[in-house]
Coordinates of C-alpha atoms and ligand atoms in Angstrom, one line a residue:
X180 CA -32.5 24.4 16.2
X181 CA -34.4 23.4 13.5
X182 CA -33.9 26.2 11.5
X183 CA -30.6 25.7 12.1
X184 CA -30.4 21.7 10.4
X185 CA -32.5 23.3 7.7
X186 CA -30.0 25.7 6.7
X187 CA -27.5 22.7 6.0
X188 CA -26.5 22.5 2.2
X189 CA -28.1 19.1 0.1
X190 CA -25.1 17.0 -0.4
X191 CA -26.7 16.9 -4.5
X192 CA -27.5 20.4 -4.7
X193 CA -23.5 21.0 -3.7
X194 CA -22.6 18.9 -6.2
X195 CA -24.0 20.4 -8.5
X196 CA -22.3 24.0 -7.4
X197 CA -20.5 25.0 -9.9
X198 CA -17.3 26.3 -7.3
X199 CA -17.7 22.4 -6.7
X200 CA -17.1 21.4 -10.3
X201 CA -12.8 21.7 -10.2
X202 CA -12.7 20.1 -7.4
X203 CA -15.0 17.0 -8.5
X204 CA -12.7 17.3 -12.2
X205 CA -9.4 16.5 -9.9
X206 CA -10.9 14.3 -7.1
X207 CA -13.6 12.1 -8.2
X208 CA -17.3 12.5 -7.8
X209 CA -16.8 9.6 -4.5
X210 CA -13.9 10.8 -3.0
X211 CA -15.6 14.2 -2.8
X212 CA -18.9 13.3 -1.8
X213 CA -17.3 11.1 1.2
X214 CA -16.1 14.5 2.2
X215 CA -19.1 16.7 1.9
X216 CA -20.8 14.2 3.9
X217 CA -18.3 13.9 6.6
X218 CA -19.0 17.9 6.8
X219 CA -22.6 17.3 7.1
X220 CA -21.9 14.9 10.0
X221 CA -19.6 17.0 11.3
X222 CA -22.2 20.3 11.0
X223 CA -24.8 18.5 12.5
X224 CA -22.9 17.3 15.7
X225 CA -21.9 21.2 15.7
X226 CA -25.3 22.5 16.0
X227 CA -26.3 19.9 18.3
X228 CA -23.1 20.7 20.7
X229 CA -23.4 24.2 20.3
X230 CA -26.9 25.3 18.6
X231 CA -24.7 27.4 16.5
X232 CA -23.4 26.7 12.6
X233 CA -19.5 25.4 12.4
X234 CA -17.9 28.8 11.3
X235 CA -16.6 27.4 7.7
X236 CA -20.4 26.7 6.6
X237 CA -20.4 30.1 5.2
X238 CA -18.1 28.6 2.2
X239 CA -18.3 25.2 1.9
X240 CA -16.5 24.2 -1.4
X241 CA -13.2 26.6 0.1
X242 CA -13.7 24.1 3.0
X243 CA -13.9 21.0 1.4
X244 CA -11.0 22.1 -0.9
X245 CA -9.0 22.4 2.0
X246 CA -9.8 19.5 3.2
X247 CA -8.9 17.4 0.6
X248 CA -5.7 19.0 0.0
X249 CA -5.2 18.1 3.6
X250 CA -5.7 14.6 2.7
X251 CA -4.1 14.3 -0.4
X252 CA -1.1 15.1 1.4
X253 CA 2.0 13.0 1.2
X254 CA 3.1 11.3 4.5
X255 CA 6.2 11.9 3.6
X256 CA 7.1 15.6 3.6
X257 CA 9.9 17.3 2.5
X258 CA 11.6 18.8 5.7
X259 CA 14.7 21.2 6.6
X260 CA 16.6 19.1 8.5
X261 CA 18.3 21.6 11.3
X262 CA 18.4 19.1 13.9
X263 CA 22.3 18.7 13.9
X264 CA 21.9 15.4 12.6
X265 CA 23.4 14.4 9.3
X266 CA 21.9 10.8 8.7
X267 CA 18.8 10.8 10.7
X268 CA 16.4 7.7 10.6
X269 CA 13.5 9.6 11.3
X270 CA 13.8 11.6 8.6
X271 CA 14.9 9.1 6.1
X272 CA 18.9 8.8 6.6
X273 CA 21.2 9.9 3.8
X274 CA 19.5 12.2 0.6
X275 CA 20.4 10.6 -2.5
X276 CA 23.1 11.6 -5.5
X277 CA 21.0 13.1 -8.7
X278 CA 22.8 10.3 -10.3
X279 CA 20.9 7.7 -8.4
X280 CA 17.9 9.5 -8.3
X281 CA 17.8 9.6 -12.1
X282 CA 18.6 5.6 -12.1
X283 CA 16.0 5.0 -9.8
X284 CA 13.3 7.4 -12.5
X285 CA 14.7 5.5 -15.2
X286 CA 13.8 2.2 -13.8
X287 CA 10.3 2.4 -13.3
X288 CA 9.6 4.0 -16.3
X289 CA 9.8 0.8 -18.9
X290 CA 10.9 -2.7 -18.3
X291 CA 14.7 -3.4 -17.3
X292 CA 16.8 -6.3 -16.9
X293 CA 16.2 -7.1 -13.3
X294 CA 16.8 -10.8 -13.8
X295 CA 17.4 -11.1 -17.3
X296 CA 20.8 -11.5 -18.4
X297 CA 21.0 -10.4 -22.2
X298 CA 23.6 -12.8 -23.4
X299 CA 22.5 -16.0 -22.7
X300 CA 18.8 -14.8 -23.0
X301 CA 18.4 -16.4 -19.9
X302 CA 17.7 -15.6 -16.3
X303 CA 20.3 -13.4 -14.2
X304 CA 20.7 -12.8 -10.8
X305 CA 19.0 -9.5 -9.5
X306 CA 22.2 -8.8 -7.4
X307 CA 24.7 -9.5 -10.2
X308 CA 25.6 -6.1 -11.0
X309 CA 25.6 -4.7 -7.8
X310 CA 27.8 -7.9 -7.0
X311 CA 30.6 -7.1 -9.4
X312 CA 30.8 -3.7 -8.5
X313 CA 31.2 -4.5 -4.8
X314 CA 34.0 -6.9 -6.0
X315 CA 35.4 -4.3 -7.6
X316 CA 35.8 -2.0 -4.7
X317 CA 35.8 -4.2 -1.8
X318 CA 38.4 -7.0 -3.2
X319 CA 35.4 -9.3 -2.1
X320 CA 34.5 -12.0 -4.3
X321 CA 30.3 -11.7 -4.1
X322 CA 28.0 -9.8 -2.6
X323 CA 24.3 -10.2 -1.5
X324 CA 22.3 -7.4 -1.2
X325 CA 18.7 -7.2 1.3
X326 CA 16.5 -4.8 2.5
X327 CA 18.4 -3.1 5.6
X328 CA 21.7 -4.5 7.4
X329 CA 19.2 -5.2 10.1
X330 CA 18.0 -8.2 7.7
X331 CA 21.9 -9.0 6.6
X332 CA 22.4 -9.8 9.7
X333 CA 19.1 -12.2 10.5
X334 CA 20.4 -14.0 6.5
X335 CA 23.9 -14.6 7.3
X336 CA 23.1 -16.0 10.9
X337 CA 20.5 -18.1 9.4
X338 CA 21.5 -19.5 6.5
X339 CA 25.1 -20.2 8.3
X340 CA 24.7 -21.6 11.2
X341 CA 21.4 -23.0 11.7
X342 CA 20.7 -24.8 15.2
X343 CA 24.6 -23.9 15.8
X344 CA 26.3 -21.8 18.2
X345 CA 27.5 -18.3 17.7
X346 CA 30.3 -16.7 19.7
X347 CA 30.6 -13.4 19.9
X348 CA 32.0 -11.0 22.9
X349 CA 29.9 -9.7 25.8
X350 CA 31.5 -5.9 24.6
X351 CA 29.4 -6.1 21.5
X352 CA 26.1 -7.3 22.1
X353 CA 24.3 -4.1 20.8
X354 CA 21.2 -2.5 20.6
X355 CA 20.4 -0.6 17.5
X356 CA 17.3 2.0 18.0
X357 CA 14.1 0.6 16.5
X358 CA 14.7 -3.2 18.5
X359 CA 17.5 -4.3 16.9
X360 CA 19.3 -6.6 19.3
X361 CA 21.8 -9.2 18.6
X362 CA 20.9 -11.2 20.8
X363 CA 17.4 -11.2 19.8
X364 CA 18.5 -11.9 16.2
X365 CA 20.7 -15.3 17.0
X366 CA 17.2 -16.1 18.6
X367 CA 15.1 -15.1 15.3
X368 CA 18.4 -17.0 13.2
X369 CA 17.7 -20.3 15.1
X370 CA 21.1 -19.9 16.6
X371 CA 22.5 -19.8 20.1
X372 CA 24.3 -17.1 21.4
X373 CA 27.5 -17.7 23.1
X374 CA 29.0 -14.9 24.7
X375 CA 32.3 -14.6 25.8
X376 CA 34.5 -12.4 27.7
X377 CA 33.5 -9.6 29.8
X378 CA 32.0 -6.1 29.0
X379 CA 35.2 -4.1 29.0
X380 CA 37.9 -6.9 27.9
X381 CA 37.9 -10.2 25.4
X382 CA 40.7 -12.0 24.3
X383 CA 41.3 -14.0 22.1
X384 CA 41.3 -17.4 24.5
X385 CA 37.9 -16.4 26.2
X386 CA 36.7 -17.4 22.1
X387 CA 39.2 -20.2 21.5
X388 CA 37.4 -21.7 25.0
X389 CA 34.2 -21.1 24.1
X390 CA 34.7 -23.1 20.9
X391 CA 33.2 -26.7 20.8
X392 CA 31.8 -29.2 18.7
X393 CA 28.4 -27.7 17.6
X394 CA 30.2 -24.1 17.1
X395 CA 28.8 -22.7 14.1
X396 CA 30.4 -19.0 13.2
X397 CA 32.9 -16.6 15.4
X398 CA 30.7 -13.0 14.7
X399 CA 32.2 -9.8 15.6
X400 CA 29.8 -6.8 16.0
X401 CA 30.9 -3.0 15.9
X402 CA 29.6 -1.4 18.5
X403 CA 28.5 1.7 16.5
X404 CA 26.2 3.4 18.8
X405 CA 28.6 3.8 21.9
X406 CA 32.2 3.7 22.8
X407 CA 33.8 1.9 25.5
X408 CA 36.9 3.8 27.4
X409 CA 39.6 3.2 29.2
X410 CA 40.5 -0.8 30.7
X411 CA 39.4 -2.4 27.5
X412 CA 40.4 -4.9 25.2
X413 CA 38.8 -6.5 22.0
X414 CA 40.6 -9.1 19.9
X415 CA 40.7 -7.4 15.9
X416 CA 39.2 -9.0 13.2
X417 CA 42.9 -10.5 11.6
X418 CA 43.3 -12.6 15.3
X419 CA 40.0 -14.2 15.1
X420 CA 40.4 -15.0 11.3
X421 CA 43.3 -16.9 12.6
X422 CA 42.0 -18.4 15.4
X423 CA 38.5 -19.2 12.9
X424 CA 40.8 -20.7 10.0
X425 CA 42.3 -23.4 12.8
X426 CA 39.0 -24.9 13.5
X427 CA 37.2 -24.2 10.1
X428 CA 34.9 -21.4 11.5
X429 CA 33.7 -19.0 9.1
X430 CA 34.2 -14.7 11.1
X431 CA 31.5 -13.0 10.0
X432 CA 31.3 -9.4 11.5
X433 CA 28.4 -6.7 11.4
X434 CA 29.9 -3.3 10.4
X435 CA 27.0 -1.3 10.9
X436 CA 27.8 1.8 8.7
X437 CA 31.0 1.1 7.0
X438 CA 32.7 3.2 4.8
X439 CA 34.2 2.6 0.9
X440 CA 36.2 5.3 1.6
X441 CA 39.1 6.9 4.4
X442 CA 37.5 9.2 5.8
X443 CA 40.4 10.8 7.5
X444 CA 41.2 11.8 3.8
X445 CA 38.2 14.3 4.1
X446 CA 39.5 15.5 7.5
X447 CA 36.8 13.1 9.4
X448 CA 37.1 10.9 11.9
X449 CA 37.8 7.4 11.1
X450 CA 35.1 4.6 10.6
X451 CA 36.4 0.6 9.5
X452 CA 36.2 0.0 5.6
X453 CA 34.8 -3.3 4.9
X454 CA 37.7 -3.6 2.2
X455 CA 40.2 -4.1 5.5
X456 CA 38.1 -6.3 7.2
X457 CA 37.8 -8.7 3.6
X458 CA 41.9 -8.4 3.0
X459 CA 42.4 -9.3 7.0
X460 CA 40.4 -12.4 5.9
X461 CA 37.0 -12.3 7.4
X462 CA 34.3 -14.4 5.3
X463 CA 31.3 -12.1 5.5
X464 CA 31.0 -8.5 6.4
X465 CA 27.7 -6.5 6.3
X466 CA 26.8 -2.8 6.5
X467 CA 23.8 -0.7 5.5
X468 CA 23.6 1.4 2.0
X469 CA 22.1 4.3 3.6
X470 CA 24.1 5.6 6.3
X471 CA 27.6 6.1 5.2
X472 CA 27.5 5.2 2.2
X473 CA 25.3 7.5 1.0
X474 CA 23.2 5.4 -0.7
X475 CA 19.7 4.1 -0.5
X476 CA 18.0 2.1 2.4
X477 CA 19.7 -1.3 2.2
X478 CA 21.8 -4.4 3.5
X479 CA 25.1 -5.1 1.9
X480 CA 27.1 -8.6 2.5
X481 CA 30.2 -9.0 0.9
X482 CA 32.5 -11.9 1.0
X483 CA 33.4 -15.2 -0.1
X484 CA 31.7 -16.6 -2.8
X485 CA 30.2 -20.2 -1.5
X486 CA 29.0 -18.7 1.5
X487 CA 27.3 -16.1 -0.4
X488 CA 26.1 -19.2 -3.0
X489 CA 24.5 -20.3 0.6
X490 CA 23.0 -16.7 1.4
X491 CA 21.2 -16.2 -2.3
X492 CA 20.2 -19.8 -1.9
X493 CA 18.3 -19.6 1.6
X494 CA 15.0 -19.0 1.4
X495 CA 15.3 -16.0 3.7
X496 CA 16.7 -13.8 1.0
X497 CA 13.4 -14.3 -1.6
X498 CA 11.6 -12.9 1.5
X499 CA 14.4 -10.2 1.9
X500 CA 15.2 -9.4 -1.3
X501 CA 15.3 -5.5 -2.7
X502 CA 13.1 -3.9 -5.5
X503 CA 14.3 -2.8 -8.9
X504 CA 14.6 0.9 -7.7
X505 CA 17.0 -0.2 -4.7
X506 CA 18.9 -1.9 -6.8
X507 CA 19.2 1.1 -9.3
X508 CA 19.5 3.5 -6.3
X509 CA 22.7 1.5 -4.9
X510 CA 24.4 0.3 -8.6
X511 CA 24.7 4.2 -9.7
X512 CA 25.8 5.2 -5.9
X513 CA 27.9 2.3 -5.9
X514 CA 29.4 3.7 -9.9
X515 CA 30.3 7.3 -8.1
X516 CA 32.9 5.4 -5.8
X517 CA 34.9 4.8 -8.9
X518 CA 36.3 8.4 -8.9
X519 CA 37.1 9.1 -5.7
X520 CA 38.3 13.3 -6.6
X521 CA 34.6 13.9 -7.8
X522 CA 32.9 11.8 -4.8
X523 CA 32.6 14.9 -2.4
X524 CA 30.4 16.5 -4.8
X525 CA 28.2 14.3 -5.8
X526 CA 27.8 12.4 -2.7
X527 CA 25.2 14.7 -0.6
X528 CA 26.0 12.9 2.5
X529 CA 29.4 13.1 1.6
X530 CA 29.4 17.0 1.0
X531 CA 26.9 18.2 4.1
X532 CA 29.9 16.1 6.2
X533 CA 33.0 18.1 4.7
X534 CA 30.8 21.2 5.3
X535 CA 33.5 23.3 6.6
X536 CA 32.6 25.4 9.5
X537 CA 33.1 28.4 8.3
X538 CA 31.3 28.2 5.4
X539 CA 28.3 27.3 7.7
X540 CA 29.2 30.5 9.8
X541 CA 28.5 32.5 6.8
X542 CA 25.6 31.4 5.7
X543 CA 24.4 32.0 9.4
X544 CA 25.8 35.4 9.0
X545 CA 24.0 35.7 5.4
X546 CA 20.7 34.8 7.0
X547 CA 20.5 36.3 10.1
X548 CA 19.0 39.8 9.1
X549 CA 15.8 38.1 7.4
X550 CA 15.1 36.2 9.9
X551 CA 15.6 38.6 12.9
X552 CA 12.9 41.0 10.7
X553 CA 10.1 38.5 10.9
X554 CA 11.2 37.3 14.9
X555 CA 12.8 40.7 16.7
X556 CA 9.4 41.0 18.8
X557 CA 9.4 37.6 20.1
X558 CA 13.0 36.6 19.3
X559 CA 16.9 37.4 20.3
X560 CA 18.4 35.6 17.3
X561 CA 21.9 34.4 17.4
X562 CA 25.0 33.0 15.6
X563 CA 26.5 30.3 17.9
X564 CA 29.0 27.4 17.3
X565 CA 27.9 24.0 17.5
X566 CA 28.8 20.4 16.9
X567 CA 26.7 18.6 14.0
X568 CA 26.8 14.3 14.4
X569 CA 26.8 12.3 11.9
X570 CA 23.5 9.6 13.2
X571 CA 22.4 6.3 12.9
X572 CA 25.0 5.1 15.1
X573 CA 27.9 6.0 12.7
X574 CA 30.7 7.5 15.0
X575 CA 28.4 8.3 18.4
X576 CA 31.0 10.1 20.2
X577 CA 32.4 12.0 17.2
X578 CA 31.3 15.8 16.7
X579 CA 31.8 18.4 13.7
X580 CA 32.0 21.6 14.4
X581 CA 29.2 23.7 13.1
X582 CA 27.4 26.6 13.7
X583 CA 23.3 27.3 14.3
X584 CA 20.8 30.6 14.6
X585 CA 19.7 30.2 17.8
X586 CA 16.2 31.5 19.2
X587 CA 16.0 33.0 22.6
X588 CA 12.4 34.0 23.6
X589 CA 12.9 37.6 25.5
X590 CA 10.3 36.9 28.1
X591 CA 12.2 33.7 29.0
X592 CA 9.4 31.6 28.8
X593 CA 9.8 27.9 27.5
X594 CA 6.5 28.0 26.1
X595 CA 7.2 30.2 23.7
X596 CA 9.6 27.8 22.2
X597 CA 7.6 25.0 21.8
X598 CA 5.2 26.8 20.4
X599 CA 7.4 28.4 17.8
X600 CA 9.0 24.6 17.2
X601 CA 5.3 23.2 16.5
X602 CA 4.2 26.2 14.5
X603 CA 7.7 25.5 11.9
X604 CA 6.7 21.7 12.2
X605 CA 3.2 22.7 10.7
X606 CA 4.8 24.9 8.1
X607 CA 4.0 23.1 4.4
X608 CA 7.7 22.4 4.4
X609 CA 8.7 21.8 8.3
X610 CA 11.7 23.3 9.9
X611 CA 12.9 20.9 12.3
X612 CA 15.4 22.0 14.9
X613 CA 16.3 21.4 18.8
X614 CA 15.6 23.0 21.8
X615 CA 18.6 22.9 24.3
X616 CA 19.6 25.5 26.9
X617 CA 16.4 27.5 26.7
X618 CA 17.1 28.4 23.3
X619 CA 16.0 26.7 19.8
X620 CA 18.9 26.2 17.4
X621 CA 18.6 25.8 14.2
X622 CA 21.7 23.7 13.2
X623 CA 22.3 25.1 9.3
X624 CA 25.2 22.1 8.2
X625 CA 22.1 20.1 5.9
X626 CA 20.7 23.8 4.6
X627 CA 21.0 23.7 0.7
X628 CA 18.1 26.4 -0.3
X629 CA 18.8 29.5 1.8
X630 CA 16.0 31.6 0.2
X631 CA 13.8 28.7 0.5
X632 CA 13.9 29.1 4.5
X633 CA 13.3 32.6 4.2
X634 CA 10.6 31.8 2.4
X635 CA 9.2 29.2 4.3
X636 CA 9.5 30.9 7.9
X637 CA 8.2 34.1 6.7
X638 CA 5.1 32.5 5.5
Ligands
PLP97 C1 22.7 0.5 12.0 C2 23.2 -0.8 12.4 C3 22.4 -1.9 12.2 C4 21.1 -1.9 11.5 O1 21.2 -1.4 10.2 P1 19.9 -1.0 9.4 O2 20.4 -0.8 8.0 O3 19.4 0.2 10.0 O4 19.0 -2.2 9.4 C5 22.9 -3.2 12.6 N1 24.1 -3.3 13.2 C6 24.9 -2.2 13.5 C7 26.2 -2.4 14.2 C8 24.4 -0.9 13.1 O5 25.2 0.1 13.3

């Protein structure tokens, strides 16, 4: 055993190594030695466990190169996103436009005008551009922009309606993955829920009842997650405006996704446009910039322009507020909405939607032979049709038809499948897909780089 501790390398004498010295050049002398010594430890618990050597001491600077690779690592990998889910949270919701990418480099490479405005040589509003443009598309007259629709929601019921009550129907009060509940959120607002109606069917007298002295705001929520069928009833935005203009009440509804666009237009199912909801009259309408939209993670509120005045005045939004590169991410997303007959292609989330079916089917058909060389042993590879969904709650019960390469192992065993689905999750750009009926499919609606997955599984 002693022998054995003996043979250990110096941690000096390996810095001095010369197969050492590149790694040292791009790590720093600390950061290295931190790791050469967690070897050592690491060694020495080895001999002690097992009175052997760890098998890697035979080459320790290819070891601690790999380690620190390893740990230089980004936590946020680029994956192929086969799951069948368009705009997955996990995996970071909608990819950007090139043009907001660029915006966003171009921003953090010198000093922009943030909150400068350059004619009066005075301070500007951070949201100001952003702001116009929403105008501009909406027919809103401001806008106030935060991190996530998750915190539009927690401003507008805060800075609105403070200590007041809030009625909203019992067929709304929703729960977003990742503990966002409404209900929870009037809590966190300082305001009191008041729920009317029953889960199936409000009307429009269950809110007109409910309304009382210390009323605050009528809120409608869409409930984007899930879809209730059959005996049902829900008063539209237009009645409530009505009902809220008799008795002063701002409406202030939660959209969820939204879209700037009809969607039917592109052959998809149709989601509300916040531009209906501000011509039917409501005062504030929120949705996120990175589901639908396309955009980056964000909270949109558009609307009238003194309650927004009492939004950008709370002090909730300093604490809320977006970053420079949001702000550039969502202005030059925001510009593509201008031209409507050029949106499809540069809108990623916009294109991998409109993905028609058959062009998926081909590039199935394309890849199939590659892939059933490197997996005929283990594998039956398929073509099958499929249905994508869209994610993040945006259309729940909506499904586009797609098609996948689906894995079946030939000794029927389930095992094999996960193991294949952990081995692609360890690849150095993961291929994420689904198991589901014994088989793993690999939905191919968000594949951009087909040689790229080649590459990557036959690595
Ligand atoms: C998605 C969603 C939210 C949360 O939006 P984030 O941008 O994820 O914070 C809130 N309300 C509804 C109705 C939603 O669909």
């Amino acid at each position: 055993m002693k022998t054995l501790y003996s043979q250990l390398p110096a941690i000096d004498s390996l810095l001095r190594d010369p197969a050492l010295q590149p790694l040292l050049a791009d790590h720093g002398t600390a950061f290295a030695t931190r790791q050469l010594r967690s070897m050592q430890q690491e060694a020495r618990d080895h001999i002690q466990q097992h009175q052997t050597l760890p098998e890697w001491h035979l080459n320790w600077p290819d070891e601690a190169l790999r380690r620190i690779q390893q740990q230089q690592q980004s936590a946020l990998r680029p994956v192929f996103n086969l799951t069948g889910t368009l705009l997955h949270t996990n995996l970071g919701r909608a990819q950007l436009s090139d043009r907001a990418i660029d915006a966003v480099v171009n921003c953090l490479r010198q000093p922009v005008t943030l909150e400068y405005a350059l004619d009066e040589a005075a301070r500007g509003h951070r949201d100001r551009a952003v702001s116009a443009l929403l105008s501009e598309l909406t027919g809103a007259e401001a806008a106030c922009i935060v991190n996530n629709n998750a915190a539009a929601v927690l401003l507008m019921l805060a800075a609105l309606a403070p200590g007041r009550e809030v009625i909203v129907s019992r067929g709304e009060l929703v729960e977003i993955g990742g503990a966002f509940r409404i209900p929870d959120v009037m809590r966190q607002a300082g305001c009191k829920l008041v729920e009317v109606g029953t889960t199936n069917r409000t009307h429009l007298k269950d809110y007109r009842a409910a309304i009382a002295e210390n009323s605050g705001l009528l809120m409608k929520v869409h409930t984007s997650n899930y879809q209730i069928q059959g005996f049902t009833h829900a008063v539209t935005e237009a009645e409530l405006v009505a009902l809220g203009d008799a008795y002063q009440l701002p409406v202030i509804t939660d959209l969820g996704s939204g879209s700037l666009i009809d969607m039917t237009e592109f052959g998809l199912p149709a989601e509300p446009m916040p531009q209906q909801l501000i011509a039917a009259g409501v005062s504030l309408v929120s949705f996120s910039g990175d589901k639908l939209l396309g955009g980056p993670q964000a909270g949109i509120i558009v609307g009238k322009q003194t309650l927004i005045d009492q939004l950008q005045s709370h002090p909730l939004k300093r604490a809320l507020r977006v970053d420079k590169m949001t702000l550039a991410a969502l202005e030059a997303t925001l510009q593509l909405y201008r031209q409507p007959e050029t949106l499809r292609e540069a809108l990623p989330t916009l294109r991998l939607l409109t993905r028609p079916a058959q062009d998926i089917q081909q590039q199935a058909e394309r890849l199939l032979p590659a892939l059933q060389q490197i997996y005929r042993d283990d594998f039956s590879l398929a073509i099958a049709p499929c249905s994508s969904q869209i994610g993040s709650g945006s259309l729940p019960v909506e499904r586009l038809p797609s098609f996948a390469l689906t894995f079946t192992p030939r000794d029927g065993r389930g095992s094999q499948l996960v193991n294949l689905s952990q081995r692609w999750r360890s690849l150095a750009r993961p291929v994420i897909g689904r198991i589901q009926e014994g088989k793993l499919w690999l939905d191919l609606r968000c594949l951009d780089d087909e040689s790229a997955l080649i590459q990557a599984l036959a690595s």
